[in-house]
mmCIF file of C-alpha atoms in Angstrom:
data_model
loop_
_atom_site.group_PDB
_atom_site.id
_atom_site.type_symbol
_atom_site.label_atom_id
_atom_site.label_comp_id
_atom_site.label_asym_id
_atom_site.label_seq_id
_atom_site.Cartn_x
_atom_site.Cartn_y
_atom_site.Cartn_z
ATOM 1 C CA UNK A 1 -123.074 -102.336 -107.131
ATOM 2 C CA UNK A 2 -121.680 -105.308 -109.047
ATOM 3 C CA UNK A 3 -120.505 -108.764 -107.728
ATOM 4 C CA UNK A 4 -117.174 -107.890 -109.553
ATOM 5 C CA UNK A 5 -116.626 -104.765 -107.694
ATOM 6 C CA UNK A 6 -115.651 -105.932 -104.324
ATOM 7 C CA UNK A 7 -113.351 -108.560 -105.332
ATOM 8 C CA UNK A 8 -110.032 -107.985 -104.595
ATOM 9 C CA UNK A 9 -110.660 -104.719 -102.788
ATOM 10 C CA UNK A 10 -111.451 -103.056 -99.483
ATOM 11 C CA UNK A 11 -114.710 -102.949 -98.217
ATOM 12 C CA UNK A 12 -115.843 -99.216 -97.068
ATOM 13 C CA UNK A 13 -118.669 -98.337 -95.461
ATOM 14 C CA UNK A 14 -122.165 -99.573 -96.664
ATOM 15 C CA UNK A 15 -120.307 -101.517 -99.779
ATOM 16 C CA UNK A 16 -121.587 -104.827 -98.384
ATOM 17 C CA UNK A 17 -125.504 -103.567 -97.847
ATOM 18 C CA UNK A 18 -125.120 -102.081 -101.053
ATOM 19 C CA UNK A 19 -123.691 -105.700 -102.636
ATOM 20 C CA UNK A 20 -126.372 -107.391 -101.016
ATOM 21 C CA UNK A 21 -129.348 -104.936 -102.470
ATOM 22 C CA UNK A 22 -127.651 -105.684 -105.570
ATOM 23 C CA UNK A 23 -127.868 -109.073 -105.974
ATOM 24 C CA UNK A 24 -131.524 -109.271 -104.381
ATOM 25 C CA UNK A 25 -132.922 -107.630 -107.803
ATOM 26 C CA UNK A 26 -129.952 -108.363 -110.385
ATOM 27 C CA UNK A 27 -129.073 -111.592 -111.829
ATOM 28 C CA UNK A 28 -125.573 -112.393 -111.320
ATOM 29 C CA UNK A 29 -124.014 -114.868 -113.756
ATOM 30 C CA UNK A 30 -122.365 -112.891 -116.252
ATOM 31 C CA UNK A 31 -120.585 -111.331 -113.475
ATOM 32 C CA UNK A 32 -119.668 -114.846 -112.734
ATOM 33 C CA UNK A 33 -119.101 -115.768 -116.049
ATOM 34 C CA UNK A 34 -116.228 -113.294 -117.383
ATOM 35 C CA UNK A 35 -116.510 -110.207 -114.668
ATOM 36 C CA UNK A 36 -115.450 -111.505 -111.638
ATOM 37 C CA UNK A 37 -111.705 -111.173 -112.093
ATOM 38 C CA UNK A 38 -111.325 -108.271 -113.935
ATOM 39 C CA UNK A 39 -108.316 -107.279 -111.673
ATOM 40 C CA UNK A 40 -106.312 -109.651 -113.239
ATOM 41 C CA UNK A 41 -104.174 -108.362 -116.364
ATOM 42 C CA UNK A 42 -105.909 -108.011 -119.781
ATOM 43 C CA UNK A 43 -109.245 -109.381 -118.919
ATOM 44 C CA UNK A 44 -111.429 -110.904 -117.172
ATOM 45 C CA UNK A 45 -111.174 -114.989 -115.992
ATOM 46 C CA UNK A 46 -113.502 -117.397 -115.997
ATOM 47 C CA UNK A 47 -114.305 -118.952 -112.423
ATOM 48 C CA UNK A 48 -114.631 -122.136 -112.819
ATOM 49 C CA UNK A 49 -111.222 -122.477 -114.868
ATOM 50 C CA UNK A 50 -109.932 -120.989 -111.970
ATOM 51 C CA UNK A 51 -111.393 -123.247 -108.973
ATOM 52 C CA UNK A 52 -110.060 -125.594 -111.542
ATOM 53 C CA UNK A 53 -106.655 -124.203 -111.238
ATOM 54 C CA UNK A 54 -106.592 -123.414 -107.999
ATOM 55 C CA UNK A 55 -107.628 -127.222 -106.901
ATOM 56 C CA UNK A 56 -104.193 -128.162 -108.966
ATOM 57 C CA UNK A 57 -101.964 -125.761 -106.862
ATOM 58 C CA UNK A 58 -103.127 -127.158 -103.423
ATOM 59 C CA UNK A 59 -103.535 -131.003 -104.574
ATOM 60 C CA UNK A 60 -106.648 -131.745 -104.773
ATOM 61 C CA UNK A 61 -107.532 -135.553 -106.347
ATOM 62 C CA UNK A 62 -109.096 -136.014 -109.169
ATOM 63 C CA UNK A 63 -112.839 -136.833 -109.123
ATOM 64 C CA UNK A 64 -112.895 -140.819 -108.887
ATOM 65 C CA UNK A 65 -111.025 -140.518 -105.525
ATOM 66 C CA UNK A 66 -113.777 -138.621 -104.186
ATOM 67 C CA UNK A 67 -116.482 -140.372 -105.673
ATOM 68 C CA UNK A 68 -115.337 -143.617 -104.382
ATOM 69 C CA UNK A 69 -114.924 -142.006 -100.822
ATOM 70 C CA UNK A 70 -118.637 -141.062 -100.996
ATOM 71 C CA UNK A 71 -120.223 -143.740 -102.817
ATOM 72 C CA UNK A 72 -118.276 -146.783 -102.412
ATOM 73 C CA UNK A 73 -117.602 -146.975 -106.310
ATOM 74 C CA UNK A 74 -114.459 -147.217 -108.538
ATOM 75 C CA UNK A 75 -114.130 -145.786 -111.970
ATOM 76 C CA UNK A 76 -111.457 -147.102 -113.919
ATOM 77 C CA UNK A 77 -112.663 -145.779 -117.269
ATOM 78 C CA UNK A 78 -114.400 -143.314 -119.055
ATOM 79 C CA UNK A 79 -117.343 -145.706 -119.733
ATOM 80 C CA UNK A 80 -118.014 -146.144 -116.484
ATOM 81 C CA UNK A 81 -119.018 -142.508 -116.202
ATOM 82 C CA UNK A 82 -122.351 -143.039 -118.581
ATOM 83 C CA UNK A 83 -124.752 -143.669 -116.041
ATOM 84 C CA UNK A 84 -123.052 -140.820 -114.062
ATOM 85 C CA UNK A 85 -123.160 -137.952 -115.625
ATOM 86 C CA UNK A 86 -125.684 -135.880 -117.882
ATOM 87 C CA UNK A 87 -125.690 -135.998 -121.368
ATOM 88 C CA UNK A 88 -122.915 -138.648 -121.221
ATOM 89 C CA UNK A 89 -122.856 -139.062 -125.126
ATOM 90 C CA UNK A 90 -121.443 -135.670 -125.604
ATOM 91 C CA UNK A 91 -119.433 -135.242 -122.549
ATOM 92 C CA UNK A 92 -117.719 -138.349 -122.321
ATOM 93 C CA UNK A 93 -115.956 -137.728 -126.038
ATOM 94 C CA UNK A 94 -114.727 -134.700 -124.759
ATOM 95 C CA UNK A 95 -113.461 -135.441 -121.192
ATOM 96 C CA UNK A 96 -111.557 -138.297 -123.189
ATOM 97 C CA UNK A 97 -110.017 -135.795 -125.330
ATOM 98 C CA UNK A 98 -109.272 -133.469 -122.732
ATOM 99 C CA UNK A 99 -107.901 -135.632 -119.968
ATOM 100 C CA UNK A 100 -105.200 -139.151 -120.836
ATOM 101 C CA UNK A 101 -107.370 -140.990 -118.177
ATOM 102 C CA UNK A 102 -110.456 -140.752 -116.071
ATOM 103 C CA UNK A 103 -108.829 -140.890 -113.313
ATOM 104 C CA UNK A 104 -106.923 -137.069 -113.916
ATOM 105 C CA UNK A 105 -110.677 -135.582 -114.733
ATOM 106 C CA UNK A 106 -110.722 -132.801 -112.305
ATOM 107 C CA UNK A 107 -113.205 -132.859 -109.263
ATOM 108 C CA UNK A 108 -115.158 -129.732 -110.228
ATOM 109 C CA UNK A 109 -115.755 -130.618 -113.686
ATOM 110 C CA UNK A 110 -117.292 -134.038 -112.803
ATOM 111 C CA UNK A 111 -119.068 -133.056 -109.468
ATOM 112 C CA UNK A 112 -121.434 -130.403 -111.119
ATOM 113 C CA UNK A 113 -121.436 -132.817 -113.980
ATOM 114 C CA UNK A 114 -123.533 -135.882 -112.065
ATOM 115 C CA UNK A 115 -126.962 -136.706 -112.586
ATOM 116 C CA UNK A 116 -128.498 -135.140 -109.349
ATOM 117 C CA UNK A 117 -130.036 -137.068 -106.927
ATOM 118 C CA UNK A 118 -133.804 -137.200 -106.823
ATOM 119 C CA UNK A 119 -135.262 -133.481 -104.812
ATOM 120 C CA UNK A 120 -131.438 -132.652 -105.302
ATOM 121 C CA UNK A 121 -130.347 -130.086 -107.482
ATOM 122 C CA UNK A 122 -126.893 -131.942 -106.991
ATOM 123 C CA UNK A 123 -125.162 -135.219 -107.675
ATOM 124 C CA UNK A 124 -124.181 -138.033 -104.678
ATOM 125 C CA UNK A 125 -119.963 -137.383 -104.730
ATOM 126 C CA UNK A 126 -121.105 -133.309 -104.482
ATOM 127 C CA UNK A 127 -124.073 -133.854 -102.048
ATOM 128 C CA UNK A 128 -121.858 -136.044 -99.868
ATOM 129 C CA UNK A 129 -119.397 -132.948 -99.662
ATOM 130 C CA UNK A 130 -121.689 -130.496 -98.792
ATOM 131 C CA UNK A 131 -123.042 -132.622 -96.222
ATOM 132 C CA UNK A 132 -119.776 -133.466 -94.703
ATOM 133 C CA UNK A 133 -118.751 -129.966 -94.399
ATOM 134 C CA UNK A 134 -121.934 -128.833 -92.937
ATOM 135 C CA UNK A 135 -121.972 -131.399 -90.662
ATOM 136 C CA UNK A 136 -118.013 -130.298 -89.561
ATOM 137 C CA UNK A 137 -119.343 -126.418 -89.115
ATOM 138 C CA UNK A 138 -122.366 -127.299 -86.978
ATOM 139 C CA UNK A 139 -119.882 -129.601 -84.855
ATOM 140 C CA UNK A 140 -117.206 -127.152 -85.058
ATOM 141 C CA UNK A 141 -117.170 -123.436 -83.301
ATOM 142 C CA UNK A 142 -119.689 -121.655 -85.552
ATOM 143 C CA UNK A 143 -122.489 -123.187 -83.348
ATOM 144 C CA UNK A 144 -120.622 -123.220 -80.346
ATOM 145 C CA UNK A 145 -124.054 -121.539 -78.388
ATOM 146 C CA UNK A 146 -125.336 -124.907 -79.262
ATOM 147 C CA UNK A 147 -123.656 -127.589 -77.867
ATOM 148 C CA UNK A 148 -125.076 -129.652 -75.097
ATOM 149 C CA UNK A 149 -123.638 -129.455 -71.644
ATOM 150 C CA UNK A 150 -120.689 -127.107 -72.684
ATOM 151 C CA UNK A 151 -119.729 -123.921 -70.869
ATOM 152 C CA UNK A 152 -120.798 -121.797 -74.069
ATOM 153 C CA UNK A 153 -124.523 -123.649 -74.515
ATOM 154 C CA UNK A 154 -127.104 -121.671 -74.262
ATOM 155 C CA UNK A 155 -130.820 -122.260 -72.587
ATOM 156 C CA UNK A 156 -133.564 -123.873 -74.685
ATOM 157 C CA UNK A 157 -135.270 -120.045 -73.925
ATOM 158 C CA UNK A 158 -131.750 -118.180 -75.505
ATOM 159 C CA UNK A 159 -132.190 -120.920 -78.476
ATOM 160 C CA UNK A 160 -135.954 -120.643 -79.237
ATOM 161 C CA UNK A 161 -134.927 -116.410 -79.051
ATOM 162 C CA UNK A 162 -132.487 -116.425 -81.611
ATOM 163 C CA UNK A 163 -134.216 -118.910 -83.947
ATOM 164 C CA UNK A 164 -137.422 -118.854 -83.876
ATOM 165 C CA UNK A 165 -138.510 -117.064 -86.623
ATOM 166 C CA UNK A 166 -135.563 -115.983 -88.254
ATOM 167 C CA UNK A 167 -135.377 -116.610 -91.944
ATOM 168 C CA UNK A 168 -132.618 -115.997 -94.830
ATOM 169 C CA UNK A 169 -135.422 -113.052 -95.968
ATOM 170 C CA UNK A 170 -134.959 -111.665 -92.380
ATOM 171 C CA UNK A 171 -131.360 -112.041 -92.842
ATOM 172 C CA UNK A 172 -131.033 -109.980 -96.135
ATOM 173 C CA UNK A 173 -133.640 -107.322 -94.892
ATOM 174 C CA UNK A 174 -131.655 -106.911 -91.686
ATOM 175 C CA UNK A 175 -127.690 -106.438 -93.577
ATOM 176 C CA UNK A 176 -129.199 -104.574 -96.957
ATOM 177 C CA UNK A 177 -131.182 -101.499 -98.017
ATOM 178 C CA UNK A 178 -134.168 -103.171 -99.338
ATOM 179 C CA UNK A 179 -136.104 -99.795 -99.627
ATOM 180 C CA UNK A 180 -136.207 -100.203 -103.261
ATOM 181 C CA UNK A 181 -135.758 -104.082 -103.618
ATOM 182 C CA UNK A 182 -138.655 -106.804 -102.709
ATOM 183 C CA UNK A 183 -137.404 -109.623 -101.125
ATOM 184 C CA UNK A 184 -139.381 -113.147 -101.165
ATOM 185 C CA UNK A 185 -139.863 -115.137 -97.866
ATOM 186 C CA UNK A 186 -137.839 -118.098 -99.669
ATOM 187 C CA UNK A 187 -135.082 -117.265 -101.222
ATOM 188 C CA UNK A 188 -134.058 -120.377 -101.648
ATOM 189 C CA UNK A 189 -137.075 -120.959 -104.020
ATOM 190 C CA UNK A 190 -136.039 -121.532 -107.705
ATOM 191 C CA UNK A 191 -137.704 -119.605 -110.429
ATOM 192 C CA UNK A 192 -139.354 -122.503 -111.947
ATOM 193 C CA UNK A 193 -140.732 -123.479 -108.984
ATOM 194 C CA UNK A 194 -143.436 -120.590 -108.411
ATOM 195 C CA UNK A 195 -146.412 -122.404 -110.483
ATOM 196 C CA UNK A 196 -148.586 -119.315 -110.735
ATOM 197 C CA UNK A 197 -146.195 -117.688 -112.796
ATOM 198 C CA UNK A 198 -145.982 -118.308 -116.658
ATOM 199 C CA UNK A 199 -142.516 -118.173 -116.772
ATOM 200 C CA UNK A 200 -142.630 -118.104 -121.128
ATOM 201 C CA UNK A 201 -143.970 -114.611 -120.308
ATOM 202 C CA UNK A 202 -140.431 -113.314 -119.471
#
């Protein structure tokens, strides 16, 4: 089953094992790409134009805001951005053609845009986000079996039960039919990060 499928549509039956078998074996970003919203009239959309889009309709500010919540620094120009971002000789020229000021330069295109921060495969305004909002779900009801002298907490015995042990591999095993599909104890782990495999092979 594709990525694209499900979108948009009710889920029936095994649809989400089968989604999740899927994607354990099948590399996903064309689906991504121009699949994703095929529902839409015509063709296809591209998702990041519409993250883009959708940040516009609900208000969202522009990049610098955030990056100067996270880091402390103001960016009053597009210069400013050249020890920022990657390949700032190409992108800057175009960012200045595409937006009147630096300071209407969408979140989304700058975040994913930043150099990222060393062992980071993301920049400081996006890895402040992330952290943030991870740090507002454990606080917040998802871990609610957690918290320390609250009705809900559980023992250090219930805790060391449901955790110990329990990896995103066990996870995916667990919710998909992996009869046919391998799945590697780290999931996490990036292709060019297994060093006895000669990637130029492939």
């Amino acid at each position: 089953m594709q990525v694209s499928s499900p979108i948009s549509s009710p889920i029936h039956h095994d649809d989400v094992r089968y989604l999740l078998s899927g994607a354990v074996v099948r590399p996903q970003l064309k689906e991504f790409g121009g699949n994703i919203f095929t529902h839409l009239p015509q063709h296809g959309a591209e998702s990041a134009a519409l993250l883009i889009h959708r940040s516009r309709d609900h208000g969202i500010p522009g990049y610098v805001k955030f990056r100067e919540f996270c880091t402390g620094e103001k960016i009053t120009s597009f210069g400013d951005l050249e020890n920022i971002v990657v390949e700032p000789q190409h992108l800057i020229p175009i960012l200045g053609d595409l937006y009147k000021s630096v300071e209407d330069v969408d979140l989304l295109v700058l975040a994913l845009a930043e150099k990222p921060v060393r062992g980071s495969l993301v920049g400081p305004t996006l890895g402040c986000m992330l952290a943030l909002q991870y740090r507002k779900v454990i606080r917040g009801d998802n871990y609610w079996f957690s918290k320390i002298n609250a009705v809900s907490s559980f023992s250090l015995d219930q805790l060391r039960a449901i955790t110990a042990g329990t990896r995103m591999a066990d996870i995916i095993c667990a919710s998909a039919d992996t009869a046919d599909a391998a799945v590697q104890p780290n999931p996490f782990l990036l292709a060019d990060e297994f060093e006895s495999v000669d990637l130029l092979c492939f």
